[in-house]
JSON list of C-alpha atoms in Angstrom, two decimals:
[
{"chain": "A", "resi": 1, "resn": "UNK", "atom": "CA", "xyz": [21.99, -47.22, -56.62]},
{"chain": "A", "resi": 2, "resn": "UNK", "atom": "CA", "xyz": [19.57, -49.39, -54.41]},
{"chain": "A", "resi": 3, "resn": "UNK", "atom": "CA", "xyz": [22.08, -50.03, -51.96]},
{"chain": "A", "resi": 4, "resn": "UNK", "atom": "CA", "xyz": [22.77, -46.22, -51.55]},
{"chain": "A", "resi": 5, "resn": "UNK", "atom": "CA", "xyz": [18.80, -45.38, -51.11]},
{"chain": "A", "resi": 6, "resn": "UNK", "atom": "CA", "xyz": [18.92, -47.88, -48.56]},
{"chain": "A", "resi": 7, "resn": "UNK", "atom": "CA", "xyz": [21.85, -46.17, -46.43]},
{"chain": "A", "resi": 8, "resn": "UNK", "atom": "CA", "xyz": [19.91, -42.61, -46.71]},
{"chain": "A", "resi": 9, "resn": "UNK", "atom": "CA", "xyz": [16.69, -44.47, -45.68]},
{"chain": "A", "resi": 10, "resn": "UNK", "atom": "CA", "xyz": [18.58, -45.92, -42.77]},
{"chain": "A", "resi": 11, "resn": "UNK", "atom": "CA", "xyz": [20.26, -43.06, -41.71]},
{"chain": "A", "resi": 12, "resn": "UNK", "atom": "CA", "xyz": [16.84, -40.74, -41.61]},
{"chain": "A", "resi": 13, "resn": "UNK", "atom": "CA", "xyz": [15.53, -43.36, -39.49]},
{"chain": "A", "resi": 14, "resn": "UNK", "atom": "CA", "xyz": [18.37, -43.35, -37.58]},
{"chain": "A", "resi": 15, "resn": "UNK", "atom": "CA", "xyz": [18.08, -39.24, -36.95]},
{"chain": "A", "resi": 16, "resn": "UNK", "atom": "CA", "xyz": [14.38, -39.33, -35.88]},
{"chain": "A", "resi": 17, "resn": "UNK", "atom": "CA", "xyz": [15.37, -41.94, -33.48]},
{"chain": "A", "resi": 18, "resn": "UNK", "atom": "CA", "xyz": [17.46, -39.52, -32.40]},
{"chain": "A", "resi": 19, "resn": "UNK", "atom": "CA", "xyz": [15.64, -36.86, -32.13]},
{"chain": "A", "resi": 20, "resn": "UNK", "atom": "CA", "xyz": [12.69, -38.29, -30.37]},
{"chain": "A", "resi": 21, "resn": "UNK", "atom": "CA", "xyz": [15.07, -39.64, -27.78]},
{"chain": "A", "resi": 22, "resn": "UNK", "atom": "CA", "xyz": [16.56, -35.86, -27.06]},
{"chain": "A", "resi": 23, "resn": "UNK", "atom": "CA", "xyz": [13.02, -34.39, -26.82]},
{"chain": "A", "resi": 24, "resn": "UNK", "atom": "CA", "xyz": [12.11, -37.03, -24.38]},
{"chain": "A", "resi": 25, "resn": "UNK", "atom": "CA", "xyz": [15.02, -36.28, -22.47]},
{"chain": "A", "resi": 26, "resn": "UNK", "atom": "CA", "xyz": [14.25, -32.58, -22.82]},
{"chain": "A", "resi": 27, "resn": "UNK", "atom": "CA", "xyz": [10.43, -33.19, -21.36]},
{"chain": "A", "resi": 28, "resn": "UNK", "atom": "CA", "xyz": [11.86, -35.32, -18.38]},
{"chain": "A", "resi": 29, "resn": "UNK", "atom": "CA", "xyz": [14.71, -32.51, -17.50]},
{"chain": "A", "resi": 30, "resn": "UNK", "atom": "CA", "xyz": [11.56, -30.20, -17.35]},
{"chain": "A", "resi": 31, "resn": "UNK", "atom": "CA", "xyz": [9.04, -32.31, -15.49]},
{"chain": "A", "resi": 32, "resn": "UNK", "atom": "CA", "xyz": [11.58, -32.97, -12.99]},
{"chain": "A", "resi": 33, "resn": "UNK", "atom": "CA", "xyz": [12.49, -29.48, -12.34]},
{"chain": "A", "resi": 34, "resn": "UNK", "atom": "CA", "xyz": [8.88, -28.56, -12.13]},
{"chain": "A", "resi": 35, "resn": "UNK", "atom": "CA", "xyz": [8.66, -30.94, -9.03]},
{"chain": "A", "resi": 36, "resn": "UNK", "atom": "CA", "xyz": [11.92, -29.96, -7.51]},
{"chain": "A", "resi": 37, "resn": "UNK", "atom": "CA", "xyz": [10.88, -26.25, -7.80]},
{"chain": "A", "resi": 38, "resn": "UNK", "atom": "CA", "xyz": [10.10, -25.42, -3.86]},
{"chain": "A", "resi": 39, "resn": "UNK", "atom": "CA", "xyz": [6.33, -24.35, -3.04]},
{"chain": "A", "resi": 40, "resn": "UNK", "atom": "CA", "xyz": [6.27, -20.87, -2.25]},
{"chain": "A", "resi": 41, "resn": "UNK", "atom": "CA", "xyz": [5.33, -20.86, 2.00]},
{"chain": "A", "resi": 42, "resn": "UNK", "atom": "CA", "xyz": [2.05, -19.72, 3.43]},
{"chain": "A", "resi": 43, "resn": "UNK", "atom": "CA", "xyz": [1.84, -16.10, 5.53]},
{"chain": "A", "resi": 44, "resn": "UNK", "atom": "CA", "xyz": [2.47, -17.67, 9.02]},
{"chain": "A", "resi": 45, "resn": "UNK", "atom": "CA", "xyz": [0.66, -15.97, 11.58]},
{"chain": "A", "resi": 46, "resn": "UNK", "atom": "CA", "xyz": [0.95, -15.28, 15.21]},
{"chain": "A", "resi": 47, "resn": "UNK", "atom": "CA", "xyz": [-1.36, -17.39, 18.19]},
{"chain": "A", "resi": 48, "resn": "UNK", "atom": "CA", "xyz": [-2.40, -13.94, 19.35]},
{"chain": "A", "resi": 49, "resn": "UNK", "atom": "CA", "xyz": [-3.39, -12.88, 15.78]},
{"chain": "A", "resi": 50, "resn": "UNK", "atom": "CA", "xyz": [-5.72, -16.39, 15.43]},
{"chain": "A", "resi": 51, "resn": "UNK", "atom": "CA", "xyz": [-7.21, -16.00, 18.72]},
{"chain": "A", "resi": 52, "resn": "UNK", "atom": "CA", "xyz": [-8.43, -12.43, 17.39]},
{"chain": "A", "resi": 53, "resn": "UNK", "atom": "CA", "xyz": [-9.89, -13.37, 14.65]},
{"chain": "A", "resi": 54, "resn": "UNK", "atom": "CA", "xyz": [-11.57, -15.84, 16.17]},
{"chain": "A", "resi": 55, "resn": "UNK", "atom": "CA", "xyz": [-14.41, -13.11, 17.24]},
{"chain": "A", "resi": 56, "resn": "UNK", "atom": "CA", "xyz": [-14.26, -11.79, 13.79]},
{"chain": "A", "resi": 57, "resn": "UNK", "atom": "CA", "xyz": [-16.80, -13.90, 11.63]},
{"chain": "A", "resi": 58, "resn": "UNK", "atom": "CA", "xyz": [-15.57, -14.65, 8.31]},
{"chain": "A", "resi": 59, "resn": "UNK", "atom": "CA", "xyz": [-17.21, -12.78, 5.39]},
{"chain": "A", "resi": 60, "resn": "UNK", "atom": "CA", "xyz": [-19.38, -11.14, 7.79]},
{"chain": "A", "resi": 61, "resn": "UNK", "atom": "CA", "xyz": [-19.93, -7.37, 6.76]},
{"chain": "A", "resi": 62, "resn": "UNK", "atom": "CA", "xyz": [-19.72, -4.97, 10.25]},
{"chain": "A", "resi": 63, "resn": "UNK", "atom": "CA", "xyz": [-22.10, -1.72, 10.94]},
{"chain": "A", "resi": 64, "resn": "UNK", "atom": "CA", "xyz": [-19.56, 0.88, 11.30]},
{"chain": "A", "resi": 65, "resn": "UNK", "atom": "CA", "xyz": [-20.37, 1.11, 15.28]},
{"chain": "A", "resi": 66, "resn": "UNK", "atom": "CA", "xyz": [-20.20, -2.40, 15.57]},
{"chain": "A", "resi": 67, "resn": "UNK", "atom": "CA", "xyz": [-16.36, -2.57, 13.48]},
{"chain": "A", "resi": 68, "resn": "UNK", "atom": "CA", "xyz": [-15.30, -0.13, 15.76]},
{"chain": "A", "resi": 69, "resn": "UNK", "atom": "CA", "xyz": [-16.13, -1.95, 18.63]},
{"chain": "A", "resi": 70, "resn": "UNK", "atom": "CA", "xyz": [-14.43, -5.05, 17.24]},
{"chain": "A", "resi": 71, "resn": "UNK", "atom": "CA", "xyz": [-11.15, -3.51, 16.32]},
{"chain": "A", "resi": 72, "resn": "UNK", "atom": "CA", "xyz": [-10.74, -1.94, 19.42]},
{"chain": "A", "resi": 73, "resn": "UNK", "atom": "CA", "xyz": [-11.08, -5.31, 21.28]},
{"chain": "A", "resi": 74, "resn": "UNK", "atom": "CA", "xyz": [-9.44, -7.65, 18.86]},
{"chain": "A", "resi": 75, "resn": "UNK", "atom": "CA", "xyz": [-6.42, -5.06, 19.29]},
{"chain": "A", "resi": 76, "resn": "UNK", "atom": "CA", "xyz": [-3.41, -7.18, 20.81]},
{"chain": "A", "resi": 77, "resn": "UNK", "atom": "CA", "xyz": [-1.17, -5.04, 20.72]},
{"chain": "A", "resi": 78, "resn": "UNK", "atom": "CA", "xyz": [0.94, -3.94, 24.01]},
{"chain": "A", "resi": 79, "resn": "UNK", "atom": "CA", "xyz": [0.84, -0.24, 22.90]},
{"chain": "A", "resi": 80, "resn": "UNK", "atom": "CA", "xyz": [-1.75, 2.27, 22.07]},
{"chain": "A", "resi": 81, "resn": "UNK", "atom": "CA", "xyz": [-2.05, 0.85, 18.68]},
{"chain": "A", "resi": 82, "resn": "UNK", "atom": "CA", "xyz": [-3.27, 2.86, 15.37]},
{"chain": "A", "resi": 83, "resn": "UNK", "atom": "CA", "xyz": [-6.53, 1.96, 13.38]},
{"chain": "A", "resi": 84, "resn": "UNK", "atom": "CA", "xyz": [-6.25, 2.14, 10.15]},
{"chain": "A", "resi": 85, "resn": "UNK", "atom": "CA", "xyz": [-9.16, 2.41, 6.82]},
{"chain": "A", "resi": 86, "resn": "UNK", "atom": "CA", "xyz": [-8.07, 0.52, 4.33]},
{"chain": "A", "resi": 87, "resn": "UNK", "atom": "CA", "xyz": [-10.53, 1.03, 1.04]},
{"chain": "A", "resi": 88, "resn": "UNK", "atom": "CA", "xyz": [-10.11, -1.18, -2.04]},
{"chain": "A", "resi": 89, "resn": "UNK", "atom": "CA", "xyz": [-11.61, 0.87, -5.28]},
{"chain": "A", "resi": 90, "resn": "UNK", "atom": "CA", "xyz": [-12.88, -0.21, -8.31]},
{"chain": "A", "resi": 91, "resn": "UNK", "atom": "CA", "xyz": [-9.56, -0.79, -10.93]},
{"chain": "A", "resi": 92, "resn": "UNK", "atom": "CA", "xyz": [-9.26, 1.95, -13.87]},
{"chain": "A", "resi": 93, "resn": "UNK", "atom": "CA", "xyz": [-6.72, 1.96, -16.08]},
{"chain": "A", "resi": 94, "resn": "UNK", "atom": "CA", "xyz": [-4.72, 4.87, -15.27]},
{"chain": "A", "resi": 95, "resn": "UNK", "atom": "CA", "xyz": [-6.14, 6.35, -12.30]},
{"chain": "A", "resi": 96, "resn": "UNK", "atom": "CA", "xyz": [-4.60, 7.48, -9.24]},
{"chain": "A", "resi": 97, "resn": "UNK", "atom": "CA", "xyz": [-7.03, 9.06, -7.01]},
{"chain": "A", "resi": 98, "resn": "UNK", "atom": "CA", "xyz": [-5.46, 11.38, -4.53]},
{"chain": "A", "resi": 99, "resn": "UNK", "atom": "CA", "xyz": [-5.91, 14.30, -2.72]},
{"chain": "A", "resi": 100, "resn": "UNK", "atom": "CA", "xyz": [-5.99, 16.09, 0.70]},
{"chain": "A", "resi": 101, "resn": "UNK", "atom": "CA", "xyz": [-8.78, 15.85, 3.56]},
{"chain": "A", "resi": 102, "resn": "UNK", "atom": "CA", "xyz": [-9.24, 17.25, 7.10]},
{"chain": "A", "resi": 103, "resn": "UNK", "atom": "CA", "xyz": [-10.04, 15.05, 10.06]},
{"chain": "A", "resi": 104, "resn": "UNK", "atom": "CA", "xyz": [-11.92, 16.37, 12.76]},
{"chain": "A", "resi": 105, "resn": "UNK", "atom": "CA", "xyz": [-9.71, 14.36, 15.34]},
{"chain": "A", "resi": 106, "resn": "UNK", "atom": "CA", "xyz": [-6.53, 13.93, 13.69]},
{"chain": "A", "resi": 107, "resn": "UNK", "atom": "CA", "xyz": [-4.56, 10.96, 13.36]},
{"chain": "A", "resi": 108, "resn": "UNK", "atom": "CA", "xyz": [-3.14, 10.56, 16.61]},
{"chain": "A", "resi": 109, "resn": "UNK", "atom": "CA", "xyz": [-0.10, 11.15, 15.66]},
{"chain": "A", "resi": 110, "resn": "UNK", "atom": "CA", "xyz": [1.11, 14.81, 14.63]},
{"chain": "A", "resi": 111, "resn": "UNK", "atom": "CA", "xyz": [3.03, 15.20, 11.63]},
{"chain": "A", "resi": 112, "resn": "UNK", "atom": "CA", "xyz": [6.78, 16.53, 11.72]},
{"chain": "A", "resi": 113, "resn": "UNK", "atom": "CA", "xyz": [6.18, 19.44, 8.64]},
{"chain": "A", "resi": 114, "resn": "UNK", "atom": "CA", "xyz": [8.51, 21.81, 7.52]},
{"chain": "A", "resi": 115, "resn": "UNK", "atom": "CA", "xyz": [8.87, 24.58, 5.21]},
{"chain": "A", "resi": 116, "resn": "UNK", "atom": "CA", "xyz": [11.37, 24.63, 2.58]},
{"chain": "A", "resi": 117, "resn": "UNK", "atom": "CA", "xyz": [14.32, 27.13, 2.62]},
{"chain": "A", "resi": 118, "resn": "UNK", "atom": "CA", "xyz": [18.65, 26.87, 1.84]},
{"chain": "A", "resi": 119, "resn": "UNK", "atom": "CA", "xyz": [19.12, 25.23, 5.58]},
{"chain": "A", "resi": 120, "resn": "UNK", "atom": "CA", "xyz": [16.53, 22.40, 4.53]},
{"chain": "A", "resi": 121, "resn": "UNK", "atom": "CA", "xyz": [17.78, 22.18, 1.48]},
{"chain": "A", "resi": 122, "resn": "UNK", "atom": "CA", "xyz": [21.24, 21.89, 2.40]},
{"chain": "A", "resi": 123, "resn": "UNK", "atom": "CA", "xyz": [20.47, 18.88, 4.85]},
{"chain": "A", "resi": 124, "resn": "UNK", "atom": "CA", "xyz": [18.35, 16.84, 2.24]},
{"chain": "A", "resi": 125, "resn": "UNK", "atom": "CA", "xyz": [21.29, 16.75, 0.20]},
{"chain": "A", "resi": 126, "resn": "UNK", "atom": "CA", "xyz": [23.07, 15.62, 3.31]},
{"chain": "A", "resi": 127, "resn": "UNK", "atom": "CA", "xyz": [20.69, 12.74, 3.17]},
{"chain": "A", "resi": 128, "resn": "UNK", "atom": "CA", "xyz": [19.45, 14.19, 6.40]},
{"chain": "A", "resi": 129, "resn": "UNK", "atom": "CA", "xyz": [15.37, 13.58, 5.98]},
{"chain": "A", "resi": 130, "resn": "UNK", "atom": "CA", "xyz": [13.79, 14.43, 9.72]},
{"chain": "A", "resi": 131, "resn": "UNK", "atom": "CA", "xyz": [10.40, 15.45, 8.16]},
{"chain": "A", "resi": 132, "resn": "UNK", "atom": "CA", "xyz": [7.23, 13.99, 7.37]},
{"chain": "A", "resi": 133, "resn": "UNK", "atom": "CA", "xyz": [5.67, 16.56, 5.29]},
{"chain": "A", "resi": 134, "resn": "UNK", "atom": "CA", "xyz": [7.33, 19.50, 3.00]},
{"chain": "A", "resi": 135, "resn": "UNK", "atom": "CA", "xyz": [6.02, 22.29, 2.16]},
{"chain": "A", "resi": 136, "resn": "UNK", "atom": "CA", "xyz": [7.25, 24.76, -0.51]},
{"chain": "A", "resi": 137, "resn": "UNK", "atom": "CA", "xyz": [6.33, 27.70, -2.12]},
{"chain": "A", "resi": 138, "resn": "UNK", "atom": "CA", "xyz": [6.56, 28.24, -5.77]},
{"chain": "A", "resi": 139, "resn": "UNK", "atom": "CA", "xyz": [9.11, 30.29, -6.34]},
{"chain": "A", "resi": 140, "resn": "UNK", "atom": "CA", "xyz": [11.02, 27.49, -4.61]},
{"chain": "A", "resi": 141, "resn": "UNK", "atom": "CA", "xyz": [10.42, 24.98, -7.43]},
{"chain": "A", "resi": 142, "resn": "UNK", "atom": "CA", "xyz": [14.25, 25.54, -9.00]},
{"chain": "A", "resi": 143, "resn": "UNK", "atom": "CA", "xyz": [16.05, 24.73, -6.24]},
{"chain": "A", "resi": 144, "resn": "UNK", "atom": "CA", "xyz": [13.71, 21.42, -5.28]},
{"chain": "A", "resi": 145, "resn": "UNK", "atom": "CA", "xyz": [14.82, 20.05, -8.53]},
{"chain": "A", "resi": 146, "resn": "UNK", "atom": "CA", "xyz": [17.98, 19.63, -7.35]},
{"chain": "A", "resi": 147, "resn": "UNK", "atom": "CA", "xyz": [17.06, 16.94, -4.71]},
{"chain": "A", "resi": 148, "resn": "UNK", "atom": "CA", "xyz": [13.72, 15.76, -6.46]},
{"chain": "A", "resi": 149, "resn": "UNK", "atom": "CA", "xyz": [15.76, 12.42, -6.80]},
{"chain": "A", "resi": 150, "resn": "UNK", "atom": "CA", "xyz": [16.07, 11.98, -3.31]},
{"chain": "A", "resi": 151, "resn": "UNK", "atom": "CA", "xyz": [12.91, 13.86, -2.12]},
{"chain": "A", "resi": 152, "resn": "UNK", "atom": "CA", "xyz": [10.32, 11.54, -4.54]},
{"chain": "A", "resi": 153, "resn": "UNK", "atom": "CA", "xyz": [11.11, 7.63, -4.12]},
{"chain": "A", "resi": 154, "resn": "UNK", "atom": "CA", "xyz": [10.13, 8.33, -0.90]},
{"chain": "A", "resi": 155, "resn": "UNK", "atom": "CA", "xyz": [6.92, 10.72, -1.51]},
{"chain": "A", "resi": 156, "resn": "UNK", "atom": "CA", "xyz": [7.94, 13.83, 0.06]},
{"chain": "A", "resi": 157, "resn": "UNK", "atom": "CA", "xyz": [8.77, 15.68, -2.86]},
{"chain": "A", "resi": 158, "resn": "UNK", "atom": "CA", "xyz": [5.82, 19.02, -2.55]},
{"chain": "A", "resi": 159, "resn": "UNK", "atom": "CA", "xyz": [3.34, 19.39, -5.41]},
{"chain": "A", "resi": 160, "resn": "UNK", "atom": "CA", "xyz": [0.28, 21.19, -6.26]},
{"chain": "A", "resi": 161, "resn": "UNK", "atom": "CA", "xyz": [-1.92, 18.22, -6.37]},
{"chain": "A", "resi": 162, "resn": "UNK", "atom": "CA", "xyz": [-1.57, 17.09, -3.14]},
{"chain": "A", "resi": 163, "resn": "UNK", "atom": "CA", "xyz": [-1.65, 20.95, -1.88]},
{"chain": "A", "resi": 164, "resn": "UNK", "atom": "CA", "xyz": [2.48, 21.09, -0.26]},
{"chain": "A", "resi": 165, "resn": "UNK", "atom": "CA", "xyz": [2.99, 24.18, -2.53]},
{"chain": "A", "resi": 166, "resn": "UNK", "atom": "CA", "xyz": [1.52, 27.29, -1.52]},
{"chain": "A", "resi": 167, "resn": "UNK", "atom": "CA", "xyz": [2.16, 30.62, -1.31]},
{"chain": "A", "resi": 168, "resn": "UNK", "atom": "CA", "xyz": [1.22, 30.54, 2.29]},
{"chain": "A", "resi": 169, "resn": "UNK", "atom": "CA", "xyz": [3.29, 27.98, 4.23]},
{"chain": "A", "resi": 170, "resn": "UNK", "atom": "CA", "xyz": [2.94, 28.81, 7.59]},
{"chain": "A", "resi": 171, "resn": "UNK", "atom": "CA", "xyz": [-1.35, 28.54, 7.79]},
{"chain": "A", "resi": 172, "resn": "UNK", "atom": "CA", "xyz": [-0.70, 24.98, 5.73]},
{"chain": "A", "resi": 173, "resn": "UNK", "atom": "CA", "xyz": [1.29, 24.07, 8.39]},
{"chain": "A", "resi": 174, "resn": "UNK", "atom": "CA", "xyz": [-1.13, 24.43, 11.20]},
{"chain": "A", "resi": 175, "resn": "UNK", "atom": "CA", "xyz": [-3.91, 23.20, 9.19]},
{"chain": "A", "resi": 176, "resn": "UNK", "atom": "CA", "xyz": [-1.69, 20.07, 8.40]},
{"chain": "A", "resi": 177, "resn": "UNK", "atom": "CA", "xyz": [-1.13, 20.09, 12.54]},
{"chain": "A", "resi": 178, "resn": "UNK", "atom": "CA", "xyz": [-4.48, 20.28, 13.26]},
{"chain": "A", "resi": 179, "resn": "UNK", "atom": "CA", "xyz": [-5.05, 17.02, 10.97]},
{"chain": "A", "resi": 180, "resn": "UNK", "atom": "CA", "xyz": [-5.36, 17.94, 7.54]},
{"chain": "A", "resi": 181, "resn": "UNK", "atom": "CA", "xyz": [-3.77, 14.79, 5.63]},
{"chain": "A", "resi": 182, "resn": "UNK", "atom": "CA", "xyz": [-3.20, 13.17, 1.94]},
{"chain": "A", "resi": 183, "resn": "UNK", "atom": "CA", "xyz": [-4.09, 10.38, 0.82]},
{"chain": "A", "resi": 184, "resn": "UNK", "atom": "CA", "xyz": [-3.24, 8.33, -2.47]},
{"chain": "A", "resi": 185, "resn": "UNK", "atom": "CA", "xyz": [-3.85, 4.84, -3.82]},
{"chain": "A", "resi": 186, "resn": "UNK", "atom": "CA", "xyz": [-1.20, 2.32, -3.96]},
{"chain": "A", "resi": 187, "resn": "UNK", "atom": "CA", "xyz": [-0.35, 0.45, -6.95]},
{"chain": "A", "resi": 188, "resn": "UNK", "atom": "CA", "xyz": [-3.50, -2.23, -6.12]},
{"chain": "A", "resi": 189, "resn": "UNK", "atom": "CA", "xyz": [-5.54, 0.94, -5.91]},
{"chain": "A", "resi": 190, "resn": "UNK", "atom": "CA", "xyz": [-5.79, 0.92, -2.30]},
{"chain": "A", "resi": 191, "resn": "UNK", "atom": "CA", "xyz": [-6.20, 3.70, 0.29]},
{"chain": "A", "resi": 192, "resn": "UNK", "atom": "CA", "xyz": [-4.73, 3.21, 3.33]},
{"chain": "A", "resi": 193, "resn": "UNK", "atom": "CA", "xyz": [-5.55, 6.12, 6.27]},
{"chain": "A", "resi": 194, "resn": "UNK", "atom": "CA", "xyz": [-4.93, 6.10, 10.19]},
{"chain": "A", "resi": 195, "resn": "UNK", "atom": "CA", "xyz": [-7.97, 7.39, 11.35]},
{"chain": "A", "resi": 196, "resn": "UNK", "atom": "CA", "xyz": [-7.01, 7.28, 15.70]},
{"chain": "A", "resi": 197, "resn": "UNK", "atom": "CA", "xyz": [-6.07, 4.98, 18.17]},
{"chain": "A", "resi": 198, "resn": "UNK", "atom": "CA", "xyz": [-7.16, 2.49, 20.17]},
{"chain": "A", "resi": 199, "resn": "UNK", "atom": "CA", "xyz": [-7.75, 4.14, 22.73]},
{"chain": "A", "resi": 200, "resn": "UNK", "atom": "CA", "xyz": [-9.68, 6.77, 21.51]},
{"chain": "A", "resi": 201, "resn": "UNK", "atom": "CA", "xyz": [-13.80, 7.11, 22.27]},
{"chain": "A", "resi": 202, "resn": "UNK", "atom": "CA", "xyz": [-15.40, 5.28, 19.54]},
{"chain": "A", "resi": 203, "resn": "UNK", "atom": "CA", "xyz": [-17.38, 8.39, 18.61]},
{"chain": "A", "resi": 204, "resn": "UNK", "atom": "CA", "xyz": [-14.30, 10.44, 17.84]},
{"chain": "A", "resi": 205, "resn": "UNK", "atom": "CA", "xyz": [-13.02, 7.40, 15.35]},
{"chain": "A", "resi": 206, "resn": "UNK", "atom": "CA", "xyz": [-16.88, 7.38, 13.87]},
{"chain": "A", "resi": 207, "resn": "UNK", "atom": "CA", "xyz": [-16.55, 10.99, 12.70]},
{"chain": "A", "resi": 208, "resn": "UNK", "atom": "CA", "xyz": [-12.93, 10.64, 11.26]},
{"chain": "A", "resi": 209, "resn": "UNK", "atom": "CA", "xyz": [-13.90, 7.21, 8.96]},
{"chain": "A", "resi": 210, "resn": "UNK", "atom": "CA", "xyz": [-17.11, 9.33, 7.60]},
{"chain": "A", "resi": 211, "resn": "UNK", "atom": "CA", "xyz": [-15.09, 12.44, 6.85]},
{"chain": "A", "resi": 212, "resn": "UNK", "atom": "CA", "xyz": [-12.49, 9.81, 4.94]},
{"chain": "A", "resi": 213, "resn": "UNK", "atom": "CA", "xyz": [-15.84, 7.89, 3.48]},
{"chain": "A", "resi": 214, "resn": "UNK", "atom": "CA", "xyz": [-17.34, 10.85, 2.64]},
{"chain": "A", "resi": 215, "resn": "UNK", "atom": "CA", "xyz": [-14.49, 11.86, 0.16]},
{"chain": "A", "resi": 216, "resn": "UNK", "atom": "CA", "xyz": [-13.90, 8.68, -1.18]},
{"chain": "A", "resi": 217, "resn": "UNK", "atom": "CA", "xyz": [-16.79, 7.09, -1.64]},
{"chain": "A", "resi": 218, "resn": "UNK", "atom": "CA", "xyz": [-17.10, 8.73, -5.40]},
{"chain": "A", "resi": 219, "resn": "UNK", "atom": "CA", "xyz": [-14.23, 6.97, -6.19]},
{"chain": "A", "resi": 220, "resn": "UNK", "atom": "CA", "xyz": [-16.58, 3.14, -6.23]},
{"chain": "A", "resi": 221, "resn": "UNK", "atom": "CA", "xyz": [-15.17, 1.67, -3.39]},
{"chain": "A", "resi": 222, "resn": "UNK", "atom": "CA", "xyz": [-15.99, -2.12, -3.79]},
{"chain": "A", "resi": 223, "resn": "UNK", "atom": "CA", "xyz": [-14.76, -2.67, 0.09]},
{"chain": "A", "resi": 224, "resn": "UNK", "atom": "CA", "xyz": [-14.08, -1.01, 3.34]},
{"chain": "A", "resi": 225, "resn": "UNK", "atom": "CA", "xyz": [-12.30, -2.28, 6.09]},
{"chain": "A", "resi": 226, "resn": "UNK", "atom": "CA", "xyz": [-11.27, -1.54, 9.37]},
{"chain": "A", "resi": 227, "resn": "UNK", "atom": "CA", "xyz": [-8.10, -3.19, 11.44]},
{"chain": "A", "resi": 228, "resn": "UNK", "atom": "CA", "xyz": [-5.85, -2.18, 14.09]},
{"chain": "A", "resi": 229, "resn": "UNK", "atom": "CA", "xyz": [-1.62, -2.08, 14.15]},
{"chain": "A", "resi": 230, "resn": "UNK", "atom": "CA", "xyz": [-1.76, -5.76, 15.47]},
{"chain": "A", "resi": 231, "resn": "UNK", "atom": "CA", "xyz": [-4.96, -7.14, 14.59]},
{"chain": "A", "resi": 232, "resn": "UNK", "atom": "CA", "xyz": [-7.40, -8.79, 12.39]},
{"chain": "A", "resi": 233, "resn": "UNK", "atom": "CA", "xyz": [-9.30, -6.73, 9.22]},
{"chain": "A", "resi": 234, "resn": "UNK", "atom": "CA", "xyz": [-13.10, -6.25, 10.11]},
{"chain": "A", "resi": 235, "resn": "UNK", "atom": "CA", "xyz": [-15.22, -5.67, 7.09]},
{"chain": "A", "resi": 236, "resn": "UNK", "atom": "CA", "xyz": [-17.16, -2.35, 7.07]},
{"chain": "A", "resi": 237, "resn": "UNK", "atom": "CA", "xyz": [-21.06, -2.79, 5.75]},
{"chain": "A", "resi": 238, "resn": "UNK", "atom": "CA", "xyz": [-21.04, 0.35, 3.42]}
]
């Protein structure tokens, strides 16, 4: 009977041996794939994007005349080159602030709209998309469900919140021509606007950013900034 508690005793020993050998071997399996796993590679940037920001100072919050200035001359590009508002908000769970606004100057750009009918219809199903902007009118609603899979991945699909179904197409569209334009956060809870070009008088890209300031700015925006097509981001002092 002795000799027989002495085999068990041996063989636990034996198994925890065991065991703490395979765990070890586990641990070093892990540890080494932890430093074989490749380190994700910085955002390279271009010489003419450094030597940009070189006249931007870092942290440095602009006057609005003074940004505009500044993104206009830290502009690289070899084109006239669109300026852009970008406007980080204050996260709430759930929100989505959008809506519609009209700048004085438009974007400098004009918008390709059209209004919804059978011929459209017939060519979004053909996967031919030459349109920016959609409008519909309500009584169109049954026939844009057909192609609402194609029309909303990429946010052309018309609806009453951002004002693309009316009952009056053809005055949206020349108020949409004239610069009316929508805007909606990203999933950060970002705006992102063109508000001109480069090449436009810096007075003309003042009024547009208030107009867009103006109708955000209820939203909390904790930062404003200011940057060109090929460019640096200049801070905005709000």
């Amino acid at each position: 009977m002795g000799t027989q508690r002495v085999k068990t005793y041996q063989e636990k020993q034996k198994q925890k041996e065991k065991e703490k050998e395979q765990a070890a071997s586990s641990e070093s399996v892990q540890e080494a794939a932890k430093v074989a796993k490749p380190a994700q590679p910085k955002k390279q940037r271009s010489k003419k994007w450094l030597k940009a920001k070189e006249s931007v100072a870092a942290q440095k919050e602009y006057p609005l005349e003074e940004a505009i200035r500044l993104v206009k001359k830290t502009s690289y590009a070899q084109f006239d080159a669109r300026i852009e508002v970008h406007i980080r908000l204050k996260p709430k769970k759930g929100q989505v602030v959008r809506g519609v606004l009209a700048l004085p100057h438009g974007t400098g750009k004009e918008a390709r709209v059209v209004v919804f009918d059978d011929g459209v219809l017939t060519k979004i199903e053909q996967g031919k998309i030459d349109f920016d902007v959609l409008i519909a009118r309500p009584t169109d609603l049954p026939k844009l469900a057909k192609v609402a899979k194609i029309l909303g991945p990429r946010g052309l699909m018309p609806n009453a919140k951002s004002g693309t179904i009316t009952n009056e197409p053809e005055k949206l569209v020349e108020q949409i021509k004239k610069g009316q334009i929508e805007f909606k956060t990203d999933s950060a809870n970002n705006l992102h606007l063109a508000i001109g070009r480069v090449s436009w008088e810096e007075k003309k890209l003042a009024e547009n950013f208030t107009v867009v300031y103006n109708a955000i700015k209820q939203y909390s925006p904790l930062a404003v900034y200011l940057s060109a097509t090929m460019g640096p981001s200049i801070k905005v002092k709000l």
